[in-house]
Amino acid sequence: MTNQQLAERLQPIFEHFHKNPEISWNEVETTAYLVRFLRQQGLEPHTFDNMTGLYVDIGKGTPKVGFRTDIDALWQEVDGAFQANHSCGHDGHMTVALGAVLLLKELEPTLPGAVRILFQPAEEKAQGAKAFVDQGVIDPLQFLFGTHVRPLIELEDGTYAPALHHGAAKLFTGEIHGAEAHGARPEQGANAIEAAAALIDGLKRIWISPAESASIKMTQIQAGGTSTNIIPGSAAFSIDARAQTNETMDALTAGFEKAVKAVSTLYDVSIDYKVDAHIAAAQVDDTAKSIMKQAIIDVAGEENCVPEVITPGGEDFHFYTYSKPQLQTTMLGLGCGVTPGLHHPKMTFNRKRLPTGAEIITRALVLALQQTKKEAIQNDSI
């Protein structure tokens, strides 16, 4: 299949995904569409009884190589109304995945093994990868690839990067429990607002090496009612933590826990919190990156293969390696002119790059299959 023929096949597929976004854990129709499409190609997709999403295997034997796409959309305000919206490019990622399915079906008789394609829900909530890990979806895999469309500030349109180094993120929510009192008798209360302010100050005193990129800050605080003469005894807060590496995130988390303990003691309050989301930083495998680089060169030419990208954003994909360190992973950076930027309600990108993305991913999967076969032969000879 030529690039033009693939583009013609993929255009209506993208239009369907783009016009029918569904938010995390509600990707019911998206899952049904994917199942129908895959069955039309003679494949047997595997769905789940308790959640959306699916996976499908192409080729013979136990799959050692996989590709994951995310399938959910964001919930955001567009033209004054809140709605599901594909402003992160997952409609494009699914299109790339189905393009790879079409190409792999053509190659199936000659594939040196099986490939697993994962259609993962709830990436935007940083919950889908964990759910797939819990389901055992990645257990047989040695290599796992992903992709993400990139903004112009990171990649020029028509260029491709063999790795994306996303950062780590943790989102905490918590409550401060003090004691209410009359404004004239503050000594009888424990002011939750003052405790929250002290916690904010404590976050500023978490020292990280200047060589490491990191931040931790309070992003929400609710306390007090309509009366101005009551010292509030309770407050709710949210904390956003970001770090370029998992080790730095561990340091931020330890600092946050220390600040909570200190403020609780100093202000005589109790502070309860939980981690609402944890996004692991990228742990790019050199062999996987080398395979992706070769795939880019084979498909798009060496002149369009650019260095790997370091980005402060987070991606649920990296939880796979976080949970299974021996898994060899990397993500293709798809330079397709994303503008004004990811998560902007009017985000657009050059859809003509999607067929090329599908070809690159397909080539990477084939190269990885060849690598696993080569390693198996070497191990047998030892």
mmCIF file of C-alpha atoms in Angstrom, residues 170-363:
data_model
loop_
_atom_site.group_PDB
_atom_site.id
_atom_site.type_symbol
_atom_site.label_atom_id
_atom_site.label_comp_id
_atom_site.label_asym_id
_atom_site.label_seq_id
_atom_site.Cartn_x
_atom_site.Cartn_y
_atom_site.Cartn_z
ATOM 1 C CA LYS A 170 1.925 13.889 40.821
ATOM 2 C CA LEU A 171 -1.402 15.459 41.682
ATOM 3 C CA PHE A 172 -2.267 15.511 45.392
ATOM 4 C CA THR A 173 -5.563 16.501 46.992
ATOM 5 C CA GLY A 174 -6.002 16.918 50.721
ATOM 6 C CA GLU A 175 -7.912 18.397 53.638
ATOM 7 C CA ILE A 176 -6.753 20.357 56.654
ATOM 8 C CA HIS A 177 -8.722 19.767 59.850
ATOM 9 C CA GLY A 178 -8.331 22.413 62.535
ATOM 10 C CA ALA A 179 -10.855 24.045 64.870
ATOM 11 C CA GLU A 180 -13.290 26.877 64.211
ATOM 12 C CA ALA A 181 -13.415 29.841 66.581
ATOM 13 C CA HIS A 182 -14.797 33.365 66.903
ATOM 14 C CA GLY A 183 -12.685 35.935 65.140
ATOM 15 C CA ALA A 184 -12.245 37.744 68.470
ATOM 16 C CA ARG A 185 -10.829 34.620 70.138
ATOM 17 C CA PRO A 186 -8.270 33.152 67.700
ATOM 18 C CA GLU A 187 -6.437 31.347 70.520
ATOM 19 C CA GLN A 188 -9.431 28.997 70.794
ATOM 20 C CA GLY A 189 -9.168 27.821 67.201
ATOM 21 C CA ALA A 190 -6.748 26.262 64.749
ATOM 22 C CA ASN A 191 -6.900 28.343 61.564
ATOM 23 C CA ALA A 192 -6.936 26.103 58.494
ATOM 24 C CA ILE A 193 -6.083 29.018 56.205
ATOM 25 C CA GLU A 194 -2.959 29.856 58.209
ATOM 26 C CA ALA A 195 -1.971 26.186 58.097
ATOM 27 C CA ALA A 196 -2.474 26.153 54.324
ATOM 28 C CA ALA A 197 -0.322 29.272 53.986
ATOM 29 C CA ALA A 198 2.382 27.596 56.062
ATOM 30 C CA LEU A 199 2.166 24.517 53.835
ATOM 31 C CA ILE A 200 2.628 26.738 50.758
ATOM 32 C CA ASP A 201 5.698 28.253 52.409
ATOM 33 C CA GLY A 202 6.961 24.784 53.246
ATOM 34 C CA LEU A 203 6.688 23.726 49.598
ATOM 35 C CA LYS A 204 8.923 26.658 48.657
ATOM 36 C CA ARG A 205 11.591 25.303 50.993
ATOM 37 C CA ILE A 206 11.916 21.940 49.252
ATOM 38 C CA TRP A 207 15.385 22.224 47.785
ATOM 39 C CA ILE A 208 16.178 20.359 44.575
ATOM 40 C CA SER A 209 19.486 20.465 42.726
ATOM 41 C CA PRO A 210 19.472 23.365 40.236
ATOM 42 C CA ALA A 211 20.612 20.851 37.645
ATOM 43 C CA GLU A 212 17.221 19.102 37.939
ATOM 44 C CA SER A 213 13.953 20.466 36.549
ATOM 45 C CA ALA A 214 11.217 20.378 39.210
ATOM 46 C CA SER A 215 8.332 22.333 40.724
ATOM 47 C CA ILE A 216 5.709 21.782 43.413
ATOM 48 C CA LYS A 217 2.928 24.268 44.135
ATOM 49 C CA MET A 218 -0.555 24.560 45.586
ATOM 50 C CA THR A 219 -3.064 25.019 42.771
ATOM 51 C CA GLN A 220 -6.382 25.033 44.669
ATOM 52 C CA ILE A 221 -7.508 26.119 48.133
ATOM 53 C CA GLN A 222 -11.051 26.319 49.503
ATOM 54 C CA ALA A 223 -11.692 27.490 53.052
ATOM 55 C CA GLY A 224 -14.155 29.609 55.040
ATOM 56 C CA GLY A 225 -17.744 30.504 54.456
ATOM 57 C CA THR A 226 -19.632 33.758 53.985
ATOM 58 C CA SER A 227 -19.007 35.069 57.501
ATOM 59 C CA THR A 228 -15.832 37.078 57.927
ATOM 60 C CA ASN A 229 -15.736 36.824 61.719
ATOM 61 C CA ILE A 230 -15.269 33.056 61.891
ATOM 62 C CA ILE A 231 -11.855 31.445 61.918
ATOM 63 C CA PRO A 232 -12.171 28.477 59.507
ATOM 64 C CA GLY A 233 -11.393 25.078 60.929
ATOM 65 C CA SER A 234 -11.192 23.203 57.633
ATOM 66 C CA ALA A 235 -9.719 23.673 54.178
ATOM 67 C CA ALA A 236 -9.356 21.615 51.010
ATOM 68 C CA PHE A 237 -6.338 21.922 48.737
ATOM 69 C CA SER A 238 -4.673 20.551 45.610
ATOM 70 C CA ILE A 239 -0.961 20.228 44.915
ATOM 71 C CA ASP A 240 0.691 19.891 41.493
ATOM 72 C CA ALA A 241 4.212 18.415 41.430
ATOM 73 C CA ARG A 242 6.408 18.117 38.333
ATOM 74 C CA ALA A 243 9.892 16.686 37.831
ATOM 75 C CA GLN A 244 11.971 15.636 34.852
ATOM 76 C CA THR A 245 13.014 12.348 36.460
ATOM 77 C CA ASN A 246 11.374 9.809 38.749
ATOM 78 C CA GLU A 247 14.197 10.224 41.280
ATOM 79 C CA THR A 248 13.547 13.956 41.510
ATOM 80 C CA MET A 249 9.822 13.268 41.927
ATOM 81 C CA ASP A 250 10.676 10.987 44.852
ATOM 82 C CA ALA A 251 12.604 13.877 46.420
ATOM 83 C CA LEU A 252 9.668 16.269 45.924
ATOM 84 C CA THR A 253 7.293 13.740 47.462
ATOM 85 C CA ALA A 254 9.545 13.281 50.500
ATOM 86 C CA GLY A 255 9.757 17.064 50.915
ATOM 87 C CA PHE A 256 5.983 17.416 50.679
ATOM 88 C CA GLU A 257 5.469 14.717 53.307
ATOM 89 C CA LYS A 258 7.970 16.448 55.599
ATOM 90 C CA ALA A 259 6.194 19.795 55.164
ATOM 91 C CA VAL A 260 2.822 18.203 55.978
ATOM 92 C CA LYS A 261 4.219 16.688 59.159
ATOM 93 C CA ALA A 262 5.841 19.957 60.257
ATOM 94 C CA VAL A 263 2.750 22.099 59.599
ATOM 95 C CA SER A 264 0.504 19.596 61.366
ATOM 96 C CA THR A 265 2.669 19.822 64.487
ATOM 97 C CA LEU A 266 3.225 23.583 64.439
ATOM 98 C CA TYR A 267 -0.417 24.574 63.836
ATOM 99 C CA ASP A 268 -2.045 21.727 65.773
ATOM 100 C CA VAL A 269 -4.054 20.513 62.787
ATOM 101 C CA SER A 270 -4.395 17.206 61.012
ATOM 102 C CA ILE A 271 -3.711 17.012 57.283
ATOM 103 C CA ASP A 272 -5.042 14.132 55.201
ATOM 104 C CA TYR A 273 -4.063 13.755 51.553
ATOM 105 C CA LYS A 274 -4.022 11.285 48.676
ATOM 106 C CA VAL A 275 -2.335 10.962 45.298
ATOM 107 C CA ASP A 276 -5.033 11.455 42.659
ATOM 108 C CA ALA A 277 -2.676 10.843 39.754
ATOM 109 C CA HIS A 278 0.915 9.718 39.318
ATOM 110 C CA ILE A 279 2.540 10.018 35.907
ATOM 111 C CA ALA A 280 5.974 8.443 35.671
ATOM 112 C CA ALA A 281 8.840 10.089 33.826
ATOM 113 C CA ALA A 282 10.150 8.517 30.640
ATOM 114 C CA GLN A 283 12.736 5.746 30.917
ATOM 115 C CA VAL A 284 13.824 5.431 27.303
ATOM 116 C CA ASP A 285 15.580 2.231 26.276
ATOM 117 C CA ASP A 286 18.605 2.693 24.029
ATOM 118 C CA THR A 287 17.830 -0.333 21.842
ATOM 119 C CA ALA A 288 14.198 0.716 21.383
ATOM 120 C CA LYS A 289 15.336 4.251 20.551
ATOM 121 C CA SER A 290 17.863 2.925 18.029
ATOM 122 C CA ILE A 291 15.134 0.850 16.368
ATOM 123 C CA MET A 292 12.814 3.852 16.168
ATOM 124 C CA LYS A 293 15.596 6.017 14.719
ATOM 125 C CA GLN A 294 16.278 3.448 12.007
ATOM 126 C CA ALA A 295 12.562 3.214 11.243
ATOM 127 C CA ILE A 296 12.363 7.005 10.826
ATOM 128 C CA ILE A 297 15.353 7.005 8.485
ATOM 129 C CA ASP A 298 13.974 4.085 6.463
ATOM 130 C CA VAL A 299 10.579 5.745 5.983
ATOM 131 C CA ALA A 300 11.148 9.521 6.091
ATOM 132 C CA GLY A 301 14.837 9.902 5.325
ATOM 133 C CA GLU A 302 17.776 10.794 7.537
ATOM 134 C CA GLU A 303 17.227 14.504 6.904
ATOM 135 C CA ASN A 304 13.863 14.332 8.684
ATOM 136 C CA CYS A 305 15.120 12.359 11.686
ATOM 137 C CA VAL A 306 15.840 14.841 14.481
ATOM 138 C CA PRO A 307 17.258 14.451 18.022
ATOM 139 C CA GLU A 308 15.096 13.127 20.836
ATOM 140 C CA VAL A 309 12.860 15.643 22.600
ATOM 141 C CA ILE A 310 12.947 16.596 26.286
ATOM 142 C CA THR A 311 9.529 17.941 27.267
ATOM 143 C CA PRO A 312 8.056 18.988 30.648
ATOM 144 C CA GLY A 313 4.672 17.430 29.863
ATOM 145 C CA GLY A 314 3.593 14.079 31.252
ATOM 146 C CA GLU A 315 2.415 10.894 29.526
ATOM 147 C CA ASP A 316 0.668 7.860 31.012
ATOM 148 C CA PHE A 317 2.621 5.641 28.576
ATOM 149 C CA HIS A 318 5.695 5.697 30.799
ATOM 150 C CA PHE A 319 3.901 3.918 33.626
ATOM 151 C CA TYR A 320 4.428 0.710 31.652
ATOM 152 C CA THR A 321 8.193 0.893 32.121
ATOM 153 C CA TYR A 322 7.789 2.233 35.668
ATOM 154 C CA SER A 323 5.841 -0.911 36.564
ATOM 155 C CA LYS A 324 7.941 -3.270 34.432
ATOM 156 C CA PRO A 325 11.520 -1.887 34.252
ATOM 157 C CA GLN A 326 12.701 -4.642 31.904
ATOM 158 C CA LEU A 327 10.232 -3.491 29.219
ATOM 159 C CA GLN A 328 12.084 -1.733 26.387
ATOM 160 C CA THR A 329 10.181 1.374 25.331
ATOM 161 C CA THR A 330 10.321 4.618 23.419
ATOM 162 C CA MET A 331 7.808 7.039 21.901
ATOM 163 C CA LEU A 332 7.884 8.458 18.381
ATOM 164 C CA GLY A 333 7.726 12.241 18.327
ATOM 165 C CA LEU A 334 5.428 13.088 15.415
ATOM 166 C CA GLY A 335 6.272 16.534 14.077
ATOM 167 C CA CYS A 336 3.018 17.662 12.502
ATOM 168 C CA GLY A 337 2.764 21.358 13.213
ATOM 169 C CA VAL A 338 0.541 21.259 16.301
ATOM 170 C CA THR A 339 -0.781 24.770 16.892
ATOM 171 C CA PRO A 340 -1.575 26.806 19.008
ATOM 172 C CA GLY A 341 -0.515 23.972 21.336
ATOM 173 C CA LEU A 342 -1.509 20.732 22.985
ATOM 174 C CA HIS A 343 -4.718 20.953 25.071
ATOM 175 C CA HIS A 344 -5.713 24.242 23.441
ATOM 176 C CA PRO A 345 -9.459 23.965 22.657
ATOM 177 C CA LYS A 346 -8.797 24.894 19.013
ATOM 178 C CA MET A 347 -5.714 22.707 18.562
ATOM 179 C CA THR A 348 -5.026 21.649 14.983
ATOM 180 C CA PHE A 349 -2.220 19.778 13.246
ATOM 181 C CA ASN A 350 -1.156 18.581 9.806
ATOM 182 C CA ARG A 351 -3.091 15.351 9.320
ATOM 183 C CA LYS A 352 -1.002 14.490 6.256
ATOM 184 C CA ARG A 353 1.715 13.283 8.651
ATOM 185 C CA LEU A 354 -0.449 10.493 10.083
ATOM 186 C CA PRO A 355 0.156 7.947 7.267
ATOM 187 C CA THR A 356 3.900 8.531 7.579
ATOM 188 C CA GLY A 357 3.591 8.017 11.338
ATOM 189 C CA ALA A 358 1.823 4.713 10.688
ATOM 190 C CA GLU A 359 4.587 3.625 8.313
ATOM 191 C CA ILE A 360 7.305 4.534 10.819
ATOM 192 C CA ILE A 361 5.576 2.657 13.632
ATOM 193 C CA THR A 362 5.055 -0.383 11.397
ATOM 194 C CA ARG A 363 8.706 -0.370 10.392
#
